[in-house]
PDB file of C-alpha atoms and ligand atoms in Angstrom:
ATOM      1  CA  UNK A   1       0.000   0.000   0.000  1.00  0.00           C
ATOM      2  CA  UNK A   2       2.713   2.227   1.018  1.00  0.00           C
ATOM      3  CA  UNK A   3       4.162   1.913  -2.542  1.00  0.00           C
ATOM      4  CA  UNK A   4       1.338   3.849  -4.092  1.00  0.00           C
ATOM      5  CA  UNK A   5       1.846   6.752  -1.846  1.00  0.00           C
ATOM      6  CA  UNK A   6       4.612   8.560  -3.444  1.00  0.00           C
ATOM      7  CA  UNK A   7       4.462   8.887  -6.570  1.00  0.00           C
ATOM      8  CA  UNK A   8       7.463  10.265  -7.826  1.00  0.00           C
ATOM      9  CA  UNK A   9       9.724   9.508 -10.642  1.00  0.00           C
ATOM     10  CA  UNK A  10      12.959   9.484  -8.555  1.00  0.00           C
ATOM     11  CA  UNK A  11      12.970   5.809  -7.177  1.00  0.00           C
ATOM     12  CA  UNK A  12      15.117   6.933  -4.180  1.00  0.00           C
ATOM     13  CA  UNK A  13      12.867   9.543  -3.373  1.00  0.00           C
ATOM     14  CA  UNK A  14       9.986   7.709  -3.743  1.00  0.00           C
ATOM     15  CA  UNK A  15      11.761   4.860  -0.882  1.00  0.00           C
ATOM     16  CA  UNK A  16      13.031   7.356   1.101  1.00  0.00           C
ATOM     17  CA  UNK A  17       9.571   9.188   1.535  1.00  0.00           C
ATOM     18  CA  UNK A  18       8.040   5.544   2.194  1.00  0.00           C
ATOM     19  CA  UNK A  19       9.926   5.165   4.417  1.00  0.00           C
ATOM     20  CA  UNK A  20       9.610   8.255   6.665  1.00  0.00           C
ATOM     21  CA  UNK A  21       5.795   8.176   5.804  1.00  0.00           C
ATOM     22  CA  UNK A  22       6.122   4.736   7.747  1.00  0.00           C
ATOM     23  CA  UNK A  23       8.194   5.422  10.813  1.00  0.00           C
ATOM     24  CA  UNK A  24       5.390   8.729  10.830  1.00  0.00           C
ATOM     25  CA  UNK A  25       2.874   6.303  10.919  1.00  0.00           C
ATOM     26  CA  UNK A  26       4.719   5.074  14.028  1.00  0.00           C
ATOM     27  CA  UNK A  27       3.859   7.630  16.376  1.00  0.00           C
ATOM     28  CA  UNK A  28       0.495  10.183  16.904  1.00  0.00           C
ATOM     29  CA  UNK A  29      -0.944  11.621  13.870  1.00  0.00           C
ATOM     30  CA  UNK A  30      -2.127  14.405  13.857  1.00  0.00           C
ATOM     31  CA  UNK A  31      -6.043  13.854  13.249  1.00  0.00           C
ATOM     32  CA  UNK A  32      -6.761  17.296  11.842  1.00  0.00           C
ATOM     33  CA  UNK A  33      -4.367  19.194   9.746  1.00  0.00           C
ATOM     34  CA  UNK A  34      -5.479  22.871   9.063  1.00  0.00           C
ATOM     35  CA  UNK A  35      -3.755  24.385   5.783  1.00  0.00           C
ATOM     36  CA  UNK A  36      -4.175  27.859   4.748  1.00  0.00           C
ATOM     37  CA  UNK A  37      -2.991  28.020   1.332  1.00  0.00           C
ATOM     38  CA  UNK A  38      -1.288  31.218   1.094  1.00  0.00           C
ATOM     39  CA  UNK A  39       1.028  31.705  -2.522  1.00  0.00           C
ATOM     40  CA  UNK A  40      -0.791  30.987  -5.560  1.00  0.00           C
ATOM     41  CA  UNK A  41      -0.293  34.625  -6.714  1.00  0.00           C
ATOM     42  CA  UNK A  42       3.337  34.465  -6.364  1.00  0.00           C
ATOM     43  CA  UNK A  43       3.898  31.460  -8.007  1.00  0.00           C
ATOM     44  CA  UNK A  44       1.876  32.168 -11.118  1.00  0.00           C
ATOM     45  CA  UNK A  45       3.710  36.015 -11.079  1.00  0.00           C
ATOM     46  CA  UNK A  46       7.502  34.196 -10.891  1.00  0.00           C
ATOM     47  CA  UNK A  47       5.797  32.231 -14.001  1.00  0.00           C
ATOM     48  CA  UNK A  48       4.966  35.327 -15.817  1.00  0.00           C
ATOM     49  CA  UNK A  49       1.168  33.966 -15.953  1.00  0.00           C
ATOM     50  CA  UNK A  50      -1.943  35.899 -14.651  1.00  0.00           C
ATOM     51  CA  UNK A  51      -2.615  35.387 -11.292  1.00  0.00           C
ATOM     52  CA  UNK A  52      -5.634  32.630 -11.998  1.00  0.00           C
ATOM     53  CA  UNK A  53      -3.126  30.336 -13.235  1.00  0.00           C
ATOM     54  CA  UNK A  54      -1.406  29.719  -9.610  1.00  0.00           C
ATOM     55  CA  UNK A  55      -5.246  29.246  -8.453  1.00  0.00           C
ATOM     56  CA  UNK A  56      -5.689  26.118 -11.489  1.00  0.00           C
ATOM     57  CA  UNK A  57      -1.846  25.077 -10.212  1.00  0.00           C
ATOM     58  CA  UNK A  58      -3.321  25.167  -6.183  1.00  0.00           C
ATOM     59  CA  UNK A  59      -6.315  23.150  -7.144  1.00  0.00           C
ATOM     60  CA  UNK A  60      -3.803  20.251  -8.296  1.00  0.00           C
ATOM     61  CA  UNK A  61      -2.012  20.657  -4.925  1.00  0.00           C
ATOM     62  CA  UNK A  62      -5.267  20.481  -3.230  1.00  0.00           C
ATOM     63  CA  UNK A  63      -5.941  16.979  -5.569  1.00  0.00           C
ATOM     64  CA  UNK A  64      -2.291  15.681  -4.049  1.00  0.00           C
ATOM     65  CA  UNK A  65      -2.167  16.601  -0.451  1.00  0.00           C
ATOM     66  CA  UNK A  66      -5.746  14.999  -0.207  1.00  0.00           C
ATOM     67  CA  UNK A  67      -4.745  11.606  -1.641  1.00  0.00           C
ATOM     68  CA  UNK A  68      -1.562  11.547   0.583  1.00  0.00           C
ATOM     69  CA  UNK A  69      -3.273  13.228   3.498  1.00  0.00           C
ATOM     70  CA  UNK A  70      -6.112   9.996   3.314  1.00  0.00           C
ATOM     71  CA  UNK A  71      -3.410   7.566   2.841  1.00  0.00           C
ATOM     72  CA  UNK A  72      -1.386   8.922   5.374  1.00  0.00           C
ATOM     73  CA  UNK A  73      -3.922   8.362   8.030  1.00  0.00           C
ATOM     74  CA  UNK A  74      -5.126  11.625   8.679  1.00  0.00           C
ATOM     75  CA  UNK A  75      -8.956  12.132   9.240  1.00  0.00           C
ATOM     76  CA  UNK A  76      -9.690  15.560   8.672  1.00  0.00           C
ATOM     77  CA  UNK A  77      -8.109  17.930   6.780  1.00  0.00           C
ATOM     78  CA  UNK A  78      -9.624  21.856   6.331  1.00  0.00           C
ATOM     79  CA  UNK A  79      -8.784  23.891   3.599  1.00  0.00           C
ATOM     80  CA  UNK A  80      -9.048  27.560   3.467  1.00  0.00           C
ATOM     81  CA  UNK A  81      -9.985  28.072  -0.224  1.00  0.00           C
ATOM     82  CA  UNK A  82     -11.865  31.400  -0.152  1.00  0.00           C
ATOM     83  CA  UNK A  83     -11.994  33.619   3.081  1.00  0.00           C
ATOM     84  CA  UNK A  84     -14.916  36.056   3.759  1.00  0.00           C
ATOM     85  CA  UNK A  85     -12.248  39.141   2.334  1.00  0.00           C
ATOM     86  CA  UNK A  86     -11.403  37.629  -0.699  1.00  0.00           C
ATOM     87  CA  UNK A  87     -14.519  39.437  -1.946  1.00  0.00           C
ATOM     88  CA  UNK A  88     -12.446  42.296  -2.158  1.00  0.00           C
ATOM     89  CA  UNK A  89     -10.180  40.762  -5.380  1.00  0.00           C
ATOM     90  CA  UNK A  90     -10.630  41.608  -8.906  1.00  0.00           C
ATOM     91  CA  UNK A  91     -13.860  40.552  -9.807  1.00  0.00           C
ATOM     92  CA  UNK A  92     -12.423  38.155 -12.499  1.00  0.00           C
ATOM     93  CA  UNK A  93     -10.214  36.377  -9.949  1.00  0.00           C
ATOM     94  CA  UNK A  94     -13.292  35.924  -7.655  1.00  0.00           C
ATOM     95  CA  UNK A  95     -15.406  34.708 -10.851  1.00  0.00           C
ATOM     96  CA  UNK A  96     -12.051  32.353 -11.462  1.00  0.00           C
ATOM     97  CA  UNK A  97     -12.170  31.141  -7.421  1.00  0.00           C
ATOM     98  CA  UNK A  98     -15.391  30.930  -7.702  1.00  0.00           C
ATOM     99  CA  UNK A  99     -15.147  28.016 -10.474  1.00  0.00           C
ATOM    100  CA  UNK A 100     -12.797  26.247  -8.990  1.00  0.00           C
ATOM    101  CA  UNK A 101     -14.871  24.337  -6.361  1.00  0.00           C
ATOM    102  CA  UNK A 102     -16.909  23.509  -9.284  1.00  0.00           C
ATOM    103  CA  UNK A 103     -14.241  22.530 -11.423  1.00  0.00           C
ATOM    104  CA  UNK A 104     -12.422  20.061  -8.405  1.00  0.00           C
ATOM    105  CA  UNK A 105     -15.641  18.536  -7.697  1.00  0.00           C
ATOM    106  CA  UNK A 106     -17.052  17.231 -11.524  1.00  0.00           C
ATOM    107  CA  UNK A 107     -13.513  16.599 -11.874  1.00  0.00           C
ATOM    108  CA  UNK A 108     -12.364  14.416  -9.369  1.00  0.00           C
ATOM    109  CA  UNK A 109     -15.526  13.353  -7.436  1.00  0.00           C
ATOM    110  CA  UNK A 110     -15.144   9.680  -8.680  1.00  0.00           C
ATOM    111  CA  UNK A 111     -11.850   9.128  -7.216  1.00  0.00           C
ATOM    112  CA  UNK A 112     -12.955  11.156  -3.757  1.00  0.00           C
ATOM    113  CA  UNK A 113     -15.775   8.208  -3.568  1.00  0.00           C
ATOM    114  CA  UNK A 114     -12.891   5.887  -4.632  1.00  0.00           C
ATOM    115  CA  UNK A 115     -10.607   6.785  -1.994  1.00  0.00           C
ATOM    116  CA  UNK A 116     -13.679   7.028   0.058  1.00  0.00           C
ATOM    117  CA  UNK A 117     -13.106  10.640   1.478  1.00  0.00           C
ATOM    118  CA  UNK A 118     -15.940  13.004   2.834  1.00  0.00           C
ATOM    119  CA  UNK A 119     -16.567  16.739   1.330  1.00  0.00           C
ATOM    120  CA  UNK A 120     -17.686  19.007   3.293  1.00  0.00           C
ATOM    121  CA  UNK A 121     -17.987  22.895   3.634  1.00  0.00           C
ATOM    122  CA  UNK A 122     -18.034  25.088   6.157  1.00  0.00           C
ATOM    123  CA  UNK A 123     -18.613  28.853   5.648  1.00  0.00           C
ATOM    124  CA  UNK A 124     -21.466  30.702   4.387  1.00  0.00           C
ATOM    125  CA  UNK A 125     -22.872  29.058   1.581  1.00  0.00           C
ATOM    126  CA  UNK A 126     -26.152  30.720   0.531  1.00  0.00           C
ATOM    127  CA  UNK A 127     -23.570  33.723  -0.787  1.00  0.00           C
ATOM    128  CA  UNK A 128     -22.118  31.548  -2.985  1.00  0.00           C
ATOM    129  CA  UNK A 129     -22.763  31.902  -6.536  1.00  0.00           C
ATOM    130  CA  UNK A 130     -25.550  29.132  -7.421  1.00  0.00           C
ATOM    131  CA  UNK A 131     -23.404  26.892  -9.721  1.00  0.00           C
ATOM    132  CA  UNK A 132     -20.992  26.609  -7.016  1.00  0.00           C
ATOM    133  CA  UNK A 133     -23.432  25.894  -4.275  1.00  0.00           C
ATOM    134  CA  UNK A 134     -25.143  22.989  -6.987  1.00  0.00           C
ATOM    135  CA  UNK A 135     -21.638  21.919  -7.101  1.00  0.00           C
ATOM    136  CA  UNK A 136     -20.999  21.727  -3.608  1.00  0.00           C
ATOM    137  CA  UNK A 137     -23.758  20.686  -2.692  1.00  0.00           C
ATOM    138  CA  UNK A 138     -23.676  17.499  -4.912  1.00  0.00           C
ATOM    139  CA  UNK A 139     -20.627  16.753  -3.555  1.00  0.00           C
ATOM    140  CA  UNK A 140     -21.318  16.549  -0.359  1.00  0.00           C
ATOM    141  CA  UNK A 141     -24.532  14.502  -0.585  1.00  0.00           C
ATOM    142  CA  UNK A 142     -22.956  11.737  -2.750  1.00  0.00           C
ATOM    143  CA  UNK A 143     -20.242  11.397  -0.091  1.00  0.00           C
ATOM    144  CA  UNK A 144     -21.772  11.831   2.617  1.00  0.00           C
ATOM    145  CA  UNK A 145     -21.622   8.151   3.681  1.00  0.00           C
ATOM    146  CA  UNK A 146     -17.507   8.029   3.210  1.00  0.00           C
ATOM    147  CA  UNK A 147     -15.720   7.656   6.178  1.00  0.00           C
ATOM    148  CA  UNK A 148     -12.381   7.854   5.329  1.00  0.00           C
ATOM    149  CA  UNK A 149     -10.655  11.529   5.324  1.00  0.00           C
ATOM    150  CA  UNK A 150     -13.215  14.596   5.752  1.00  0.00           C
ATOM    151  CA  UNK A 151     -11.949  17.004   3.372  1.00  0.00           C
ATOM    152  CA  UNK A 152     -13.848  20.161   4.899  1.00  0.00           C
ATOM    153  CA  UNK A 153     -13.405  23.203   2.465  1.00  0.00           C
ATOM    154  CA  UNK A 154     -13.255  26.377   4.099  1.00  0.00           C
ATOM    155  CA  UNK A 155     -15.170  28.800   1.262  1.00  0.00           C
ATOM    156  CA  UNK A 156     -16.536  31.900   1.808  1.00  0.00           C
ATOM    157  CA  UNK A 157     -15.587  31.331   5.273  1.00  0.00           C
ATOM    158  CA  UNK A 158     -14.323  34.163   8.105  1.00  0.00           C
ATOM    159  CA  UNK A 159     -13.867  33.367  11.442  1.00  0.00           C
ATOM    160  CA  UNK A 160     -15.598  36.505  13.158  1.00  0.00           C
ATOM    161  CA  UNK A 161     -18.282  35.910  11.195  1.00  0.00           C
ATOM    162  CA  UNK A 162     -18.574  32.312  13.022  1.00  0.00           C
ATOM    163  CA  UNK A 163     -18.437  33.930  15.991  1.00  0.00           C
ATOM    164  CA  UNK A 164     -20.670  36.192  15.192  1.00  0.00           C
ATOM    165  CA  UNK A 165     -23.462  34.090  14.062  1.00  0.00           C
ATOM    166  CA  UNK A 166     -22.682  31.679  16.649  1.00  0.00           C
ATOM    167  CA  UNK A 167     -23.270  34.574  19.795  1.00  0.00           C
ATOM    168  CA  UNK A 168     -26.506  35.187  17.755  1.00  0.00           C
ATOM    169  CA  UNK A 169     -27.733  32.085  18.090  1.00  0.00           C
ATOM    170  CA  UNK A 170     -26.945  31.483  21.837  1.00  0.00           C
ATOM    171  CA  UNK A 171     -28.790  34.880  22.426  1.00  0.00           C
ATOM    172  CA  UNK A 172     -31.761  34.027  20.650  1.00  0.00           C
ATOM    173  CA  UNK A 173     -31.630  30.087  22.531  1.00  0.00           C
ATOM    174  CA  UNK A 174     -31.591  32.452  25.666  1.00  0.00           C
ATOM    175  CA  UNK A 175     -34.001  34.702  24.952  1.00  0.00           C
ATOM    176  CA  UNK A 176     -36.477  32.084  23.926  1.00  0.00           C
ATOM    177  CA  UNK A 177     -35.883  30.200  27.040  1.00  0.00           C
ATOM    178  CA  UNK A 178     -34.203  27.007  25.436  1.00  0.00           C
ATOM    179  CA  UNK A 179     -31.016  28.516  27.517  1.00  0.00           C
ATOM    180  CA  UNK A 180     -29.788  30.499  30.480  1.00  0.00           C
ATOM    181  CA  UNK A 181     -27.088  32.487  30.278  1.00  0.00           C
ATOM    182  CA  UNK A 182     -24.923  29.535  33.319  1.00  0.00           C
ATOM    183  CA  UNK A 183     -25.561  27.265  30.478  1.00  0.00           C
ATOM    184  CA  UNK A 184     -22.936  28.704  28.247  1.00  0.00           C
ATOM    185  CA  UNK A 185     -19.960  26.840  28.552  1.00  0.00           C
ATOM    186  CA  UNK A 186     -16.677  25.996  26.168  1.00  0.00           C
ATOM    187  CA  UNK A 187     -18.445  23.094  25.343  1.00  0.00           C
ATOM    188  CA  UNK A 188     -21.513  24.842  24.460  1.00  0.00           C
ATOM    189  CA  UNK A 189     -20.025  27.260  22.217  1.00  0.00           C
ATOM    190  CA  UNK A 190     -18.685  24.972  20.266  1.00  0.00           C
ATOM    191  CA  UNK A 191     -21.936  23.305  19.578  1.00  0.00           C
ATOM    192  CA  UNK A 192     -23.193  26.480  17.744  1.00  0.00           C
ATOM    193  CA  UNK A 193     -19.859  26.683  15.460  1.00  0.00           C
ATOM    194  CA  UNK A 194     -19.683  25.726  11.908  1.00  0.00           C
ATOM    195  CA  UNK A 195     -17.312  23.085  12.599  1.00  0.00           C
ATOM    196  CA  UNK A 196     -19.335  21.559  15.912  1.00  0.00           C
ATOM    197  CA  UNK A 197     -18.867  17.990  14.798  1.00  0.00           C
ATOM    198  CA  UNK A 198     -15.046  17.828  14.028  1.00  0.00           C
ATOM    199  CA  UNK A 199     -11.988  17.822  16.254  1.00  0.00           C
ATOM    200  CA  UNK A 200     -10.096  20.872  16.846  1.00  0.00           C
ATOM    201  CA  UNK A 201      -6.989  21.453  14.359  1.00  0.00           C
ATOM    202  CA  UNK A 202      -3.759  19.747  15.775  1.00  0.00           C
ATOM    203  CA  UNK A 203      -1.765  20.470  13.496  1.00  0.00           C
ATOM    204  CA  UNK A 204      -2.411  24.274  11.060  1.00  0.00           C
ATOM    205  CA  UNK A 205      -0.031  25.021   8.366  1.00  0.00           C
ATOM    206  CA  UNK A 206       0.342  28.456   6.377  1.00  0.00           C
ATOM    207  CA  UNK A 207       2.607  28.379   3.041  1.00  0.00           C
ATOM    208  CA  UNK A 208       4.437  31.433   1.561  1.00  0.00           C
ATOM    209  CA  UNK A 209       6.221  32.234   4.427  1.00  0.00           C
ATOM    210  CA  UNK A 210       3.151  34.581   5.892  1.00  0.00           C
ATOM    211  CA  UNK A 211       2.675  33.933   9.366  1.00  0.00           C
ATOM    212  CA  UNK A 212      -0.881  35.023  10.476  1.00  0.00           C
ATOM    213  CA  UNK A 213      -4.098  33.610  11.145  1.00  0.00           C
ATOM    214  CA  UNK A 214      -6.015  35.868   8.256  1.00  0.00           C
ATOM    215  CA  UNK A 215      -9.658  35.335  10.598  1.00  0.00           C
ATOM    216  CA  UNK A 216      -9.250  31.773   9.775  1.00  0.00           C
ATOM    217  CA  UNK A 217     -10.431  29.371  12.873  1.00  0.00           C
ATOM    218  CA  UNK A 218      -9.832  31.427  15.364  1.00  0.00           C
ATOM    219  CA  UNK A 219     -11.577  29.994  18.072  1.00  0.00           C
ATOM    220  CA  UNK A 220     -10.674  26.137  17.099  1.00  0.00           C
ATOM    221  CA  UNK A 221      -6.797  27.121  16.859  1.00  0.00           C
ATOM    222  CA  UNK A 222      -6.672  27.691  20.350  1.00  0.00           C
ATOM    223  CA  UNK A 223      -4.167  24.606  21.350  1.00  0.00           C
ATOM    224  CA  UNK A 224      -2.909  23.766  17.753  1.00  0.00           C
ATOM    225  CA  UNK A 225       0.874  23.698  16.877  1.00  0.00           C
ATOM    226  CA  UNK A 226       1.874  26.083  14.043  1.00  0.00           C
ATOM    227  CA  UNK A 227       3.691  25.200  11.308  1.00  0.00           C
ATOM    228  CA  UNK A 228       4.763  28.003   8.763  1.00  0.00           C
ATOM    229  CA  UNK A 229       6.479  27.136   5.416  1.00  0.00           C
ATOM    230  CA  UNK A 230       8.305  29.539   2.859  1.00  0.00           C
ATOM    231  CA  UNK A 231       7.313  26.941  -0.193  1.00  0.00           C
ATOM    232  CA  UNK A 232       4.441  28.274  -2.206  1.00  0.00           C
ATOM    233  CA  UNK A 233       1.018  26.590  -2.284  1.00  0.00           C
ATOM    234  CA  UNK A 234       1.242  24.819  -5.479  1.00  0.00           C
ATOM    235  CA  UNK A 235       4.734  23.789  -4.919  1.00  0.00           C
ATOM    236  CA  UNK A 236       3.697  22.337  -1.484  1.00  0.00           C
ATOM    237  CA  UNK A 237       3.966  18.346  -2.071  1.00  0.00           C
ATOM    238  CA  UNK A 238       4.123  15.500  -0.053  1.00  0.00           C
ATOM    239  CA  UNK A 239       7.261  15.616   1.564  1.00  0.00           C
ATOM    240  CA  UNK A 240       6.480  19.341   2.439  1.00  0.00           C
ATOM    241  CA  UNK A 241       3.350  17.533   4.291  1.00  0.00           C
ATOM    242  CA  UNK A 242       5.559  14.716   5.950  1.00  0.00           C
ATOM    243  CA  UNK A 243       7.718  17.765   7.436  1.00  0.00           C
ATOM    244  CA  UNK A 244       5.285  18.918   8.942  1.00  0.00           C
ATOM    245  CA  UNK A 245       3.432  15.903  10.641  1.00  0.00           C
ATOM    246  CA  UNK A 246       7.422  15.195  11.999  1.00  0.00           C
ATOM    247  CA  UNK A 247       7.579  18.059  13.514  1.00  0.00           C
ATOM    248  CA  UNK A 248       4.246  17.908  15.066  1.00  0.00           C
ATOM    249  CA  UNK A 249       5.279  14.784  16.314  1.00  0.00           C
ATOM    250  CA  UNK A 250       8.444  16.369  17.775  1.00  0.00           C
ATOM    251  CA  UNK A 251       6.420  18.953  19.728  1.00  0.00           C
ATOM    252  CA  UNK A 252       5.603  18.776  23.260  1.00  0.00           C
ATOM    253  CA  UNK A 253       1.850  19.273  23.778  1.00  0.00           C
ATOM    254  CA  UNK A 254       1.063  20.719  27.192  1.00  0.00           C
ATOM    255  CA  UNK A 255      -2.528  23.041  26.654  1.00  0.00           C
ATOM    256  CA  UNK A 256      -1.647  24.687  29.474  1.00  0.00           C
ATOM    257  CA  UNK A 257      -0.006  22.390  31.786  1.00  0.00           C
ATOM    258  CA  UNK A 258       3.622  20.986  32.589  1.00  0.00           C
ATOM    259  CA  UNK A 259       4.968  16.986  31.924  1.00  0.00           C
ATOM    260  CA  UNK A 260       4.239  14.746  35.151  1.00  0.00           C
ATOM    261  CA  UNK A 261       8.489  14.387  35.344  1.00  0.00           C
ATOM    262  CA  UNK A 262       8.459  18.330  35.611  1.00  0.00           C
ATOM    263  CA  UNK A 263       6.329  18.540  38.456  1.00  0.00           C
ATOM    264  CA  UNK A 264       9.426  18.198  41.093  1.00  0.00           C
TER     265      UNK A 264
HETATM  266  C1  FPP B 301      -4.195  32.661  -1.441  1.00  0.00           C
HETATM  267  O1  FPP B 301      -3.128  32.877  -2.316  1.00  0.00           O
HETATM  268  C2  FPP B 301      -5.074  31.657  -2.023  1.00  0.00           C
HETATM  269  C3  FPP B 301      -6.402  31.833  -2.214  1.00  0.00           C
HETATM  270  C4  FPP B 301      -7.143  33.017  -1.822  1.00  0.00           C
HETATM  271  C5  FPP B 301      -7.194  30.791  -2.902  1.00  0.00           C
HETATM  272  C6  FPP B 301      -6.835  29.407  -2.541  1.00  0.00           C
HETATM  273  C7  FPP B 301      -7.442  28.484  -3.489  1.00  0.00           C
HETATM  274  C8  FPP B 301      -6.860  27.387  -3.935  1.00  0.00           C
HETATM  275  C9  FPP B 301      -5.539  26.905  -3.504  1.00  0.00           C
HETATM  276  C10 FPP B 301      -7.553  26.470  -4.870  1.00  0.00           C
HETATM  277  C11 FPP B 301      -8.761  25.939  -4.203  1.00  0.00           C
HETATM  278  C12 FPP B 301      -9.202  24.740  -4.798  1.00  0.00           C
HETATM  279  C13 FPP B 301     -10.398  24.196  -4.582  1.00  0.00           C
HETATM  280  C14 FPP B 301     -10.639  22.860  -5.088  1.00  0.00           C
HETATM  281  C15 FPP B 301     -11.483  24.892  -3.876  1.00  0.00           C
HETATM  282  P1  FPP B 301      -2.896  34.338  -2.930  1.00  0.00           P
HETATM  283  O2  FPP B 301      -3.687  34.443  -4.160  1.00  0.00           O
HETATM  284  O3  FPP B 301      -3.214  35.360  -1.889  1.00  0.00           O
HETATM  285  O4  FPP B 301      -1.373  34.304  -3.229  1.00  0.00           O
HETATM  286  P2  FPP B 301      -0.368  35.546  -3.115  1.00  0.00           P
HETATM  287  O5  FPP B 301      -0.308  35.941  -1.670  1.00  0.00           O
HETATM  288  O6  FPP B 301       0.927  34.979  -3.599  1.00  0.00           O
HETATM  289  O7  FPP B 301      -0.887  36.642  -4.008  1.00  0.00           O
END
């Protein structure tokens, strides 16, 4: 199985990645890698092509990480593709973003059911323009059943916004009576956020070598290890992804506490 997982021309490569894929596979996963895929721009601007063409490149990176990322082991992984901001773009590169979803999903919806992998979405959906909703939508029905890797796309998605819409609803539970205000809790808050039934992010990673949250998860981020990478988005490949889940593994999660052999 572990042969299929690289797929690289360079024989070595392909053994050596194996083989740290393997000894990865070892130790605690991470069960749910955050990405925020930060570069697209850049890369298609080194290229001399329009900015739209690092998006097309992403989407193939997006295709890749998912396959490894379900092979891997991993059960979740969350993608921000298009933040509540990204509005503000050119409106052809928001048309072009817009398509994308679309475009992933006829594309390569027979190998997500193949591979057995969930889509979902969080974010606010009934802005979406409706060929992307259809799209989405579709999606997410056909696979609903999966239970391999959720592959949660982040679109039109802001974090305040969550928030937002999340103290709304408490307010209105409280001011209908279903809730008084003792019964808010951590716990309870989470039940009103978008992503209510999923872990919280172990592991988030930004390419492009920008290192900030950009309203994405802010509330779920709370006690997940960082990882920041200066590769681009659509250069990011599979060993990029195995860096990161070793250092993960190399970190030592505390949330909040100290190790039992540091209490003396
Ligand atoms: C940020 O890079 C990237 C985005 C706003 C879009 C991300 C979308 C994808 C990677 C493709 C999504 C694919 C699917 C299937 C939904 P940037 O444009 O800000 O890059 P820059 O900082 O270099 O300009």
């Amino acid at each position: 199985m572990l042969k299929k997982l690289i797929r690289k021309n360079d024989k070595a490569i392909s053994i050596y990645l194996n083989e740290r894929v393997e000894n990865a596979q070892k130790e605690q996963l991470p069960d749910h890698i955050a990405i925020i895929m930060d570069g697209n721009g850049r890369w298609a601007k080194k290229r001399a092509l329009p900015r739209v063409a690092g998006h097309h490149e992403g989407m193939q990176t997006v295709r890749k990480i998912t396959r490894f990322a379900n092979e891997v082991g991993i059960k979740t992984l969350t993608l921000y593709a298009f933040s509540t901001e990204n509005w503000k773009r050119p409106k052809i590169e928001v048309e072009f973003l817009m398509r994308l979803p679309e475009e992933f999903l006829n594309s390569y919806l027979p190998e997500l059911m193949e591979q057995n992998i969930q889509v979902r979405m969080m974010g606010n959906i009934e802005l979406l323009p409706e060929h992307t909703k259809k799209a989405v939508t579709k999606a997410m029905e056909q696979t609903a059943e999966n239970n391999g890797l959720i592959l949660n796309f982040a679109l039109n998605y802001g974090s305040r916004d969550e928030i937002v819409q999340a103290v709304k609803k408490i307010a209105l539970d409280i001011q209908e009576g279903n809730m008084e205000i003792n019964d808010i809790t951590e716990n309870n808050i989470n039940s009103y956020l978008m992503t209510k039934d999923l872990s919280e992010p172990d592991l988030l990673i930004r390419t492009s070598g920008e290192v900030r949250l950009s309203n994405f998860m802010l509330w779920q981020l709370a006690y997940t290890e960082f990882w920041f990478t200066d590769t681009l988005w659509p250069d990011f490949d599979q060993e990029c992804l195995i860096e990161a889940i070793e250092t993960f593994q190399k970190r030592n999660r505390r949330y909040g506490g100290i190790k039992e052999e540091e209490t003396n």
